[in-house]
Coordinates of C-alpha atoms and ligand atoms in Angstrom, one line a residue:
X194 CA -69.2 -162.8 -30.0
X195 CA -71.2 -160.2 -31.7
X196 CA -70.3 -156.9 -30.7
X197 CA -73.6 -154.6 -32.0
X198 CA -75.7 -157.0 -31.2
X199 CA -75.1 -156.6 -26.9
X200 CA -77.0 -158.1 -24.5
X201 CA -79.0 -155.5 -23.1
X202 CA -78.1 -155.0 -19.5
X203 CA -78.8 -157.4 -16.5
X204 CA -81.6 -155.3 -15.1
X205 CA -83.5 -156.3 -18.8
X206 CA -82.5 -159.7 -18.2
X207 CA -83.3 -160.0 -14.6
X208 CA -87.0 -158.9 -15.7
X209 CA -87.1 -161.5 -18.4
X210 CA -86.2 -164.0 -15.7
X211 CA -89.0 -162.8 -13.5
X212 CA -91.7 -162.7 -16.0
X213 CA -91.3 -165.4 -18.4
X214 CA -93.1 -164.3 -21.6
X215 CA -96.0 -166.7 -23.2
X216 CA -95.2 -169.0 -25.4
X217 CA -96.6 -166.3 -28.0
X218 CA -94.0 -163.8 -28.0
X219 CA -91.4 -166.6 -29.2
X220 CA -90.5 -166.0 -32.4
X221 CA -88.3 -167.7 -35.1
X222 CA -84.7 -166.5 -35.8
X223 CA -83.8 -164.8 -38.9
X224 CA -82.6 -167.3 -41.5
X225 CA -79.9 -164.7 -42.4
X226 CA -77.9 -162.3 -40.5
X227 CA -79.2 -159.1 -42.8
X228 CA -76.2 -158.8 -45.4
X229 CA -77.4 -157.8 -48.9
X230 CA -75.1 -159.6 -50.4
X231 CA -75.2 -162.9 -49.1
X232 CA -79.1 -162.8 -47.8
X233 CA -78.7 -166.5 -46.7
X234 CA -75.5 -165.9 -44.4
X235 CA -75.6 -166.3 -41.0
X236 CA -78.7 -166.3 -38.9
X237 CA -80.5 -163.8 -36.4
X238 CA -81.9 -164.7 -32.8
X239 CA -78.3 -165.9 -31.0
X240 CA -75.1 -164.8 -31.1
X241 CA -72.1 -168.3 -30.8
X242 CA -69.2 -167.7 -28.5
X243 CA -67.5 -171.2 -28.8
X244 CA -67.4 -174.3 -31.7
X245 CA -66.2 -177.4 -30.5
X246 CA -65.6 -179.9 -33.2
X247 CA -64.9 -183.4 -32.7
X248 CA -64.5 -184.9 -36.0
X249 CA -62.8 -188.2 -37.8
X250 CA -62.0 -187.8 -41.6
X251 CA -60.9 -190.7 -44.0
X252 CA -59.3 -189.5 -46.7
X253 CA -59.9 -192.8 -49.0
X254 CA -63.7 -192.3 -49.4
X255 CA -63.8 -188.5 -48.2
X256 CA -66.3 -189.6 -45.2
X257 CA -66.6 -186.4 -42.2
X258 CA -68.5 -187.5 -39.5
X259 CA -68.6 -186.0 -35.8
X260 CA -70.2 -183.6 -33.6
X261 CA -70.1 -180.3 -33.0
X262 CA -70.8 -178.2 -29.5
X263 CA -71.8 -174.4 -29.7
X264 CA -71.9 -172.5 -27.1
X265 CA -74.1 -169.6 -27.9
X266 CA -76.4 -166.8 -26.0
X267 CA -79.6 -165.9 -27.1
X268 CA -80.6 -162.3 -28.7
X269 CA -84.7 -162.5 -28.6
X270 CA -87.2 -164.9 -27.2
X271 CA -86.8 -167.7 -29.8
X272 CA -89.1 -170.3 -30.9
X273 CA -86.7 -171.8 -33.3
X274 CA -83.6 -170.9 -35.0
X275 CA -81.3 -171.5 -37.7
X276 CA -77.6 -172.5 -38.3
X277 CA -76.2 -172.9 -41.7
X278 CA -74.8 -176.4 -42.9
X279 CA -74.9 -178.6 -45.6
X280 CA -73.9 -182.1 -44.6
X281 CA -76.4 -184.2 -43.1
X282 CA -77.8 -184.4 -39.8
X283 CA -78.6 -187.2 -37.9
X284 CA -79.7 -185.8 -34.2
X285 CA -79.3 -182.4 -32.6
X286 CA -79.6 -181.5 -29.1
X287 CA -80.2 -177.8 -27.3
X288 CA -79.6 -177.6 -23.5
X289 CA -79.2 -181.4 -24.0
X290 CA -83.0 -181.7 -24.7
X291 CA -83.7 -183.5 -28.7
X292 CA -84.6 -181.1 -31.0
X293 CA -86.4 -181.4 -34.0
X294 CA -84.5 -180.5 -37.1
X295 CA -84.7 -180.1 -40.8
X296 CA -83.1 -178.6 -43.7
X297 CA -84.7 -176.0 -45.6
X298 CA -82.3 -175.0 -48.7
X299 CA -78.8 -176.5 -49.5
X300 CA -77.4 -174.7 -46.4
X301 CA -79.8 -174.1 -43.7
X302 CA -80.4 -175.9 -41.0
X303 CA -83.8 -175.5 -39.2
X304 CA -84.2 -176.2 -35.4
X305 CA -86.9 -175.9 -33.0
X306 CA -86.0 -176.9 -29.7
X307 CA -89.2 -178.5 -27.3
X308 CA -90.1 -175.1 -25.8
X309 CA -88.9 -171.5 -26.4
X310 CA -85.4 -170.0 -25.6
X311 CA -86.0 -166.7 -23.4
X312 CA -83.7 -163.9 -24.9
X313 CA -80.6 -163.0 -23.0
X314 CA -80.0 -166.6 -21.7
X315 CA -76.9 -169.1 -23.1
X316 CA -77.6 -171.9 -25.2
X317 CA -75.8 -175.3 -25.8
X318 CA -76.3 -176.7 -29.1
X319 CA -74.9 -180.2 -30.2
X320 CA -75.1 -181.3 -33.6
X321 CA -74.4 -184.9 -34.7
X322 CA -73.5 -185.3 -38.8
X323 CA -72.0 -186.8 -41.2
X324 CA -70.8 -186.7 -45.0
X325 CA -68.9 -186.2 -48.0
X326 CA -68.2 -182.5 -48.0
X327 CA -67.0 -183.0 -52.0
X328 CA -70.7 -184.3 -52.8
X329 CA -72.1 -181.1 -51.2
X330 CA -72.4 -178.5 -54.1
X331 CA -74.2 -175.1 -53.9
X332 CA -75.6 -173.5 -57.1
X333 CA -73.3 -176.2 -58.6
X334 CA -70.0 -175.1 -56.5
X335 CA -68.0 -177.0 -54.0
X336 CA -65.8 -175.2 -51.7
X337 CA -64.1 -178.4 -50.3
X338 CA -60.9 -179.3 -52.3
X339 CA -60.7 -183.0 -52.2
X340 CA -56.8 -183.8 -52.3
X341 CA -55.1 -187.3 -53.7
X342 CA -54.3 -187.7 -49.8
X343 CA -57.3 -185.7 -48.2
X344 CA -59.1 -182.6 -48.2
X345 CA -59.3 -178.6 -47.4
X346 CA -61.8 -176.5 -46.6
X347 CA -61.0 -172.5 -47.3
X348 CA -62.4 -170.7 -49.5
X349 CA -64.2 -166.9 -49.0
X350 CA -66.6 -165.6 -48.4
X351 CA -67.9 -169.3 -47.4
X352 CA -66.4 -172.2 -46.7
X353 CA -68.0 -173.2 -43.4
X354 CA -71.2 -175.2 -44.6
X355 CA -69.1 -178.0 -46.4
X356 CA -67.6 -179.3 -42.5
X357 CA -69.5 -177.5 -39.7
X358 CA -72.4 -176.1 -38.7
X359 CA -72.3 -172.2 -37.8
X360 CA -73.5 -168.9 -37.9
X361 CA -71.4 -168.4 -40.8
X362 CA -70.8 -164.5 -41.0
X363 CA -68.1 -162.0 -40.2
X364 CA -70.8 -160.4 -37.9
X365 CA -70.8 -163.6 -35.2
X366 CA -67.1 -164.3 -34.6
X367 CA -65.8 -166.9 -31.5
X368 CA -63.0 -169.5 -30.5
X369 CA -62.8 -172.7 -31.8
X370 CA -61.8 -176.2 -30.7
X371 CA -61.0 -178.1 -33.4
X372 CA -60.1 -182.1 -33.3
X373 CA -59.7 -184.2 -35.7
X374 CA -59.1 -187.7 -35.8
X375 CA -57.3 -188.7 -39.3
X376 CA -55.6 -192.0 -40.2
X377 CA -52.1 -192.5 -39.0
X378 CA -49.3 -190.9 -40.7
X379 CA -51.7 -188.5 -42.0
X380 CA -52.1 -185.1 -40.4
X381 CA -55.1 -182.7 -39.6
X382 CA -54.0 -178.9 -39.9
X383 CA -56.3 -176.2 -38.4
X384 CA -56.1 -172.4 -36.8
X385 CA -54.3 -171.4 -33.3
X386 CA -52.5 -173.6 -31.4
X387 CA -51.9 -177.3 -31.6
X388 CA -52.5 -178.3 -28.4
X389 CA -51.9 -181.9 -28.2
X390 CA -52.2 -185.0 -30.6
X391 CA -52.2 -188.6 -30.0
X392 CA -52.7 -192.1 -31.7
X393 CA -54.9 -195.1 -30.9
X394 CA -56.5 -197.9 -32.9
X395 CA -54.8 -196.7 -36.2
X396 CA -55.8 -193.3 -35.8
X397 CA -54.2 -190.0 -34.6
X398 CA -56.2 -186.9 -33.4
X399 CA -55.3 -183.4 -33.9
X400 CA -56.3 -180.9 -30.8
X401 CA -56.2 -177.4 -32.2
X402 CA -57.3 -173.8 -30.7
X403 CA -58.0 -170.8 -31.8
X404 CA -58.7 -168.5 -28.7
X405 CA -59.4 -165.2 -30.0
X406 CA -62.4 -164.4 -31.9
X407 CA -62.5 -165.7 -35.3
X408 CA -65.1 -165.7 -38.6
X409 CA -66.8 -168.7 -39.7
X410 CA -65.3 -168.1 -43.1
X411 CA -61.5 -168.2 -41.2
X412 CA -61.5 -171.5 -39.7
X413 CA -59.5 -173.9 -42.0
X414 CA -59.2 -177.9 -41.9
X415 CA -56.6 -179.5 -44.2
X416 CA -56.0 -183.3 -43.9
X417 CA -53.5 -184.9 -45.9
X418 CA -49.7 -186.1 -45.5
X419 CA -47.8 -182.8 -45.0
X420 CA -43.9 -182.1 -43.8
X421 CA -44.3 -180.2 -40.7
X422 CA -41.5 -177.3 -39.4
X423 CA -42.5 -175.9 -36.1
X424 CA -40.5 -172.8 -34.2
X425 CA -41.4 -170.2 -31.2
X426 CA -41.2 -166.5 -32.3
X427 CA -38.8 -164.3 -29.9
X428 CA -41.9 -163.3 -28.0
X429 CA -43.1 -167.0 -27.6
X430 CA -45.8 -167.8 -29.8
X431 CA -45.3 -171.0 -31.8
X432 CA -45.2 -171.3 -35.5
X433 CA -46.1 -174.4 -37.5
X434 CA -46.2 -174.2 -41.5
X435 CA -47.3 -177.9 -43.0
X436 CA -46.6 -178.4 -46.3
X437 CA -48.4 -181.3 -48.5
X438 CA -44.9 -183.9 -49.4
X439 CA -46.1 -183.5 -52.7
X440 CA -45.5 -180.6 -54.0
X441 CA -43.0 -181.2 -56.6
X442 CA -40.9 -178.6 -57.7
X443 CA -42.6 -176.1 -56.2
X444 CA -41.9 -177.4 -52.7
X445 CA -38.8 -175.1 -52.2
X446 CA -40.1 -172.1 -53.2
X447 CA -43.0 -172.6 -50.9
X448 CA -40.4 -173.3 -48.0
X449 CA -38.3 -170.1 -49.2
X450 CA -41.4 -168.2 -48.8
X451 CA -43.5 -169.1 -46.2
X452 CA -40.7 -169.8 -43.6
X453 CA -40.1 -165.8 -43.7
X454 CA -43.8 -166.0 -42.1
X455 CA -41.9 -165.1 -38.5
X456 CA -40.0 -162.4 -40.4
X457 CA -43.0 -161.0 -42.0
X458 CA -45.1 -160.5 -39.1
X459 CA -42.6 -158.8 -37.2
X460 CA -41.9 -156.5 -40.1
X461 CA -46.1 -156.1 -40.1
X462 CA -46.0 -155.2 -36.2
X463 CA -43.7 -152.1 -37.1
X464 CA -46.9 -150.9 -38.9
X465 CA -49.5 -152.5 -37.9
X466 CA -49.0 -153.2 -34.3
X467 CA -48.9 -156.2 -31.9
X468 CA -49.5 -158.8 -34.1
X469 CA -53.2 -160.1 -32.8
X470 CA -53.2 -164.1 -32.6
X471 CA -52.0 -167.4 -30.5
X472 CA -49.7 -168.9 -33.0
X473 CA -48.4 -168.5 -36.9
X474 CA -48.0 -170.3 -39.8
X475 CA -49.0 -171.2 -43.5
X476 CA -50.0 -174.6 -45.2
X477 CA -50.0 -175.3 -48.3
X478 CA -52.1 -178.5 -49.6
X479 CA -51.6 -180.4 -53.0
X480 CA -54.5 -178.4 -54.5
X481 CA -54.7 -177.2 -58.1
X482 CA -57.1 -173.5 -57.2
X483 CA -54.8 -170.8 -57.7
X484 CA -55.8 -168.5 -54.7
X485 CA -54.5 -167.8 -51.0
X486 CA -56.8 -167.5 -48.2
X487 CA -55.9 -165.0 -44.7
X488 CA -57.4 -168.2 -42.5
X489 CA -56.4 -167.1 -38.9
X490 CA -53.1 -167.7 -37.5
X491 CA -52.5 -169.7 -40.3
X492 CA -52.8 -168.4 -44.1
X493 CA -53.9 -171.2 -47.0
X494 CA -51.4 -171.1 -50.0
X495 CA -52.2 -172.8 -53.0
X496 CA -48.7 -174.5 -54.7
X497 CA -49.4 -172.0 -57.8
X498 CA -48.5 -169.4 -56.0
X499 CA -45.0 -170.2 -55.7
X500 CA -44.9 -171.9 -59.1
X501 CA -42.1 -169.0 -60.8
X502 CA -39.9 -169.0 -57.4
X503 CA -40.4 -167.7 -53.9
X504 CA -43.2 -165.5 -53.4
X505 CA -42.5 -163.7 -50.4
X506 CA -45.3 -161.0 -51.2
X507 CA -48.1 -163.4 -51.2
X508 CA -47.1 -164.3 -47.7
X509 CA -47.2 -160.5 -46.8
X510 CA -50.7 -160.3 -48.1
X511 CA -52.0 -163.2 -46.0
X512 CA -50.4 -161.8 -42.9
X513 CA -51.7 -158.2 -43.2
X514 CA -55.2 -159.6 -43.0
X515 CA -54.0 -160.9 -39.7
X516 CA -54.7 -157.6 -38.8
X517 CA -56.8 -156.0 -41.7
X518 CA -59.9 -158.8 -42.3
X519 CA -59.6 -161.5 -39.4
X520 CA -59.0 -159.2 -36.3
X521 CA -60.6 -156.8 -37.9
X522 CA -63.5 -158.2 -39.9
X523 CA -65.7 -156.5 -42.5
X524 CA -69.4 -155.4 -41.4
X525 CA -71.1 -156.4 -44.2
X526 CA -69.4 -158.2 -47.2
X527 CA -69.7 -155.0 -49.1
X528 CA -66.6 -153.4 -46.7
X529 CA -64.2 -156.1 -48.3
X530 CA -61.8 -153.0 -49.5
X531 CA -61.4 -152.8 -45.7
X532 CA -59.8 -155.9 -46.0
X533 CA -57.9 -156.2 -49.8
X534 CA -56.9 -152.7 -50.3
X535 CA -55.0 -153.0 -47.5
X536 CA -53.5 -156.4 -47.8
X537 CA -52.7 -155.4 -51.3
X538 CA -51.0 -152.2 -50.1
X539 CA -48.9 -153.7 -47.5
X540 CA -47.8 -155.7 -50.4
X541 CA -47.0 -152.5 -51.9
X542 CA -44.9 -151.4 -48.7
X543 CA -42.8 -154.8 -48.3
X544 CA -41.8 -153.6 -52.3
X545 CA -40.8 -150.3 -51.3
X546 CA -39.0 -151.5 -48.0
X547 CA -37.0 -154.3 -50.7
X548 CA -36.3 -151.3 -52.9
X549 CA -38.9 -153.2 -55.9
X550 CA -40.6 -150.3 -56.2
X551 CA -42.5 -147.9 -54.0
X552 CA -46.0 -147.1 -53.2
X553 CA -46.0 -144.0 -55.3
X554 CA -44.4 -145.6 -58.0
X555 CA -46.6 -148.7 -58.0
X556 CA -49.8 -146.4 -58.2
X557 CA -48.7 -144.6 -61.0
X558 CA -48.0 -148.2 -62.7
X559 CA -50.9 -149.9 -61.8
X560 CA -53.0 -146.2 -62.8
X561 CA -51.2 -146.7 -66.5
X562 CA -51.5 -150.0 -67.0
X563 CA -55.6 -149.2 -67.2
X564 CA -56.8 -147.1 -69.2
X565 CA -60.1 -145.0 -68.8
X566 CA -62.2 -147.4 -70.8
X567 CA -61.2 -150.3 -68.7
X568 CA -63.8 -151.8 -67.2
X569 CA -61.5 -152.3 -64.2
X570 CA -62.6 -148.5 -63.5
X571 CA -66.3 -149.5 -63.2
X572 CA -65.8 -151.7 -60.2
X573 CA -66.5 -149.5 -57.0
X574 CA -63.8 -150.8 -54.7
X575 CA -66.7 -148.9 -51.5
X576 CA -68.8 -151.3 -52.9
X577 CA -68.4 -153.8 -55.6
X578 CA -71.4 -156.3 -55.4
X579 CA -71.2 -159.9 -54.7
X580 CA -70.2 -160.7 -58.1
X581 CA -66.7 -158.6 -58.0
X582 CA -66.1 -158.7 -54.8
X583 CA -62.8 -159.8 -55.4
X584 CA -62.2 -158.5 -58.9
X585 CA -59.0 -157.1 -59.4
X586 CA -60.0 -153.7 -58.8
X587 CA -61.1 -154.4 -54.9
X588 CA -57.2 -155.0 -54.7
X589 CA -55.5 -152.5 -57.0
X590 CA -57.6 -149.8 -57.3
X591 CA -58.4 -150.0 -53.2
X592 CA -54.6 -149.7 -53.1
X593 CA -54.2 -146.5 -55.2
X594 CA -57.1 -145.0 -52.7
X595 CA -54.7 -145.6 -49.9
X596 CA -51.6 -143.9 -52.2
X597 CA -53.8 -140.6 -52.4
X598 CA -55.0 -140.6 -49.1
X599 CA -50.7 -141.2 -48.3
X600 CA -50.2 -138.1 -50.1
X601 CA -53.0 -136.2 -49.0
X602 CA -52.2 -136.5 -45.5
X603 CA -48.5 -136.7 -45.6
X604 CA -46.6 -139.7 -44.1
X605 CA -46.3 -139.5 -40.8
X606 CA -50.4 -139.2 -40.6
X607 CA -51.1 -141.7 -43.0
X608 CA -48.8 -144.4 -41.0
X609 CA -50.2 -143.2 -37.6
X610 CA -53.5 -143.9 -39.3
X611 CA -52.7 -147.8 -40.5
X612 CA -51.3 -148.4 -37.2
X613 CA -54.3 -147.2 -35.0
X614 CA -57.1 -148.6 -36.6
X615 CA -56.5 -152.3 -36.4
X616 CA -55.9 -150.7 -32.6
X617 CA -59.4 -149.4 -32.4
X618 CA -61.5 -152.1 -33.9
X619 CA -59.5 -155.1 -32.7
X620 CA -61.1 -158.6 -32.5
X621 CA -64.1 -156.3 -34.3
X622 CA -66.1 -155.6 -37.1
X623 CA -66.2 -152.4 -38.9
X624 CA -67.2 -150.9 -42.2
X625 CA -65.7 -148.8 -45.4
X626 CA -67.5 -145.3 -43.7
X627 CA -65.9 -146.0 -40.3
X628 CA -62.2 -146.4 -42.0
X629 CA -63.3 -142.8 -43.8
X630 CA -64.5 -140.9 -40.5
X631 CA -61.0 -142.6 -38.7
X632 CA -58.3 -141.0 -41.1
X633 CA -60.8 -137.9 -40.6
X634 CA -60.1 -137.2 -37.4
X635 CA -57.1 -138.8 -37.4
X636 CA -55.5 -135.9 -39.8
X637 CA -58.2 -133.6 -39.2
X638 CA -59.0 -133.6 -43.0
X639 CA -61.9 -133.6 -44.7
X640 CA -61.7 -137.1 -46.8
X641 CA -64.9 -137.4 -47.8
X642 CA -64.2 -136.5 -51.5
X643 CA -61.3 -138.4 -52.3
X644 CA -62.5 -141.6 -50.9
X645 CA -65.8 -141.0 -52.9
X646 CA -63.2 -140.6 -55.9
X647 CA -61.4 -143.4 -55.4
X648 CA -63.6 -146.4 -53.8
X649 CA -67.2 -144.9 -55.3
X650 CA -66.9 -143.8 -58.5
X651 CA -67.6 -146.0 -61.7
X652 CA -64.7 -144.3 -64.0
X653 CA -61.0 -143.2 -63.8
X654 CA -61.1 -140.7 -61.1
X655 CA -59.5 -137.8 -63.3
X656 CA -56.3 -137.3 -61.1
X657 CA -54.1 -139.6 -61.1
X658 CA -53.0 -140.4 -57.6
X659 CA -50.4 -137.9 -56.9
X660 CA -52.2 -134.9 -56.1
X661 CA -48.5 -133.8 -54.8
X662 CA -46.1 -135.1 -57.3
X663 CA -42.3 -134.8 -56.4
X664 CA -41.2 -137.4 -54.4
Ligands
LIG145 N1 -59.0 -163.0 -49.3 C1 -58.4 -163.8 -50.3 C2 -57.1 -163.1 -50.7 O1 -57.1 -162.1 -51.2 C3 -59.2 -164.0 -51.5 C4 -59.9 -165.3 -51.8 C5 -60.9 -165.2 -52.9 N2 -61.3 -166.5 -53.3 C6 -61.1 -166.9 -54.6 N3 -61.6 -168.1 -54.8 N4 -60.5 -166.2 -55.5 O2 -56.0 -163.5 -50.2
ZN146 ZN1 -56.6 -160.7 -49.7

């Protein structure tokens, strides 16, 4: 699903059906989607509505192999097009016709199916692979954790190429299927829903779904021996959190924490509203990274992050980009503040609602604790570049821009504000200037100044950010 990109309308494609166009006017899809940040990321010429991955994973000698089934819808008359993957390819049909194939860089796949794709039509595209996702590295990176008992794949802003082929970019979201076939009495953890699982021959498969749209970069696999808890919330929707049996000591903390996931969200639906998704939950694999990931339905933690006790904060952060970064997805890669400040704020909120501190108070800490020849205040939260996108002061410094639009607008405005805009662009996309022109109207202020302060400036805005002290 790719909402700027719509089909024009069926009297277009009726036309287009009428006069088929000569083979001339086929052209090759974009090999990236247009972001300036990650030229290479996604692809132009389709837009995918469905993955369906059928996959088998052995843990021992880190082997993925299976196939994967998009279902996709053309955007131009298309001679060939591109998906991005790494592993390797051993056949790949469209519309069930062979097409050939090749791979041009570490992470594009090349096709060009026997004749040309007329715009406006769907496509089916099957792709057969195979590989060791830890062997794949990019610029000398791997994104795949390989685990004593298995493996994980989630990691921003790209973690798709190492186990599927995609359109991998915020821009081209859809629902996934996702089945994986893993040794017995080891488990395969994705997002949504797990709809069924069953064992045969020494090996059980995992049937998960995700059925609202999602980002490439939000679909999580995690295969290892996990203990499982699973519940229903009051409305219904089930919860499953897996964590890896070995953990150590930090196993309890991580149970302390992300078994309030239930509590959280519904906390989060008092701001936020309905809370967007199929299902909730958390894993957390035996991996030694120290980050947490907002993959839909069902947030990665790394064991770190509960390493000095419960961390019931982290689990806040990672469930406020249930609504602010996966139902709402960034533009372009340069909107990330659209997701971290606010992630980073809620945090900010679930302190002032435990009486740990509140918002006000936590700017004024976090504006002391860097002072004006920090280089923290040279990272433009609007607009940070690829290389800080998530430097500290994407997070902290995008908070204290939501503190001083708080007390610019005054409470009730500012919450009315948080609450309708994960309304408006739900299931979306949308950028730092939309949020800007939305708390505009919204309090009927001009903003335009203190959001250039705060998110565009490369030094300590000279305010600090009470403009209204006395709280
Ligand atoms: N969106 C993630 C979070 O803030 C950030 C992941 C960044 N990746 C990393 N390797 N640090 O929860
Ligand atoms: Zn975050």
């Amino acid at each position: 699903m790719h909402r700027r990109l719509i089909a024009p309308g069926a009297l277009a494609a009726s036309l287009l059906l009428a006069i088929p166009a000569s083979a001339a006017d086929f052209s090759p899809g974009a090999p990236g989607i247009g972001d300036p940040y990650y030229p290479a990321s996604g692809n132009g010429g389709y837009d995918v509505s469905h993955y369906d991955l059928r996959l088998k994973y052995q843990p021992k000698t880190d082997l993925l192999e299976g196939t994967a089934t998009l279902n996709a819808r053309t955007t131009q008359d298309l001679s060939r097009f591109n998906l991005d993957f790494g592993l390797k390819v051993s056949e790949v049909r469209v519309n069930g016709k062979k097409a050939k194939f090749a791979k041009t860089g570490d992470q594009e796949l090349e096709i060009t199916p026997p004749a040309g794709l007329p715009k406006d039509t769907p496509i089916t595209v099957v792709v057969r692979y195979s590989g060791k996702p830890s062997e794949l590295k990019i610029n000398g990176y791997t994104a795949w954790h390989r685990t004593p008992d298995g493996g994980v794949a989630a990691q921003e802003p790209e973690a798709a190429v190492w186990w599927f082929p995609s359109n991998d970019h915020p821009l081209d979201k859809a629902t996934y299927d996702v089945s994986v076939s893993v040794p017995d009495g080891t488990q395969a953890i994705s997002n949504g829903v797990l709809q069924s699982q069953s064992s045969k021959l020494g090996w059980t498969r995992y049937n998960w779904r995700s059925n609202k749209p999602q980002a490439s970069y939000l679909a999580t696999l995690a295969v290892g021996k996990f203990d499982i808890t699973t519940d229903k919330t009051e409305s219904g929707l089930p919860v499953l959190n897996a964590y890896s049996k070995d953990l150590g000591d930090n196993a309890g903390a991580a149970r302390a924490s992300i078994e309030r996931t239930t509590e959280v969200a519904e906390w989060l639906e008092t701001l936020y509203g309905k809370y967007p998704f199929n299902a909730l939950g958390g894993y957390v694999p035996n991996v030694k990274s120290s980050y947490a990931l907002e993959t839909q339905t069902r947030p990665f933690y790394s064991p770190s992050a509960f390493a000095n006790g419960s961390n019931a904060s982290i689990v806040v952060h990672e469930l406020a980009h249930q609504w602010y970064g996966d139902s709402v997805s960034v533009d372009g890669w340069k909107d990330i503040w659209v997701n971290e400040g606010f992630a980073r704020y809620s945090q900010w909120l679930w302190s002032e609602k435990e009486g740990e501190g509140t918002g006000q108070e936590l700017a004024d800490y976090v504006y002391a604790q860097h002072p004006a020849d920090d280089p923290f205040w040279k990272v433009k939260p609007g607009d940070p570049g690829p290389d800080n996108q998530f430097h500290g002061a994407v997070y902290d410094r995008g908070a204290l821009a939501l503190q001083a639009l708080r007390n610019e607008v005054g409470d009730d405005t500012f919450f009315a504000i948080l609450k309708g805009w994960p309304q408006k662009h739900a299931y979306g996309n949308a950028k730092v200037s939309d949020f800007v022109k939305y708390a505009e109207k919204i309090s009927g202020k001009p903003l335009a100044e203190l959001f250039d302060t705060w998110l565009y400036q490369p030094s300590r805005p000279e305010a600090p950010a009470v403009r209204e002290a006395g709280i």
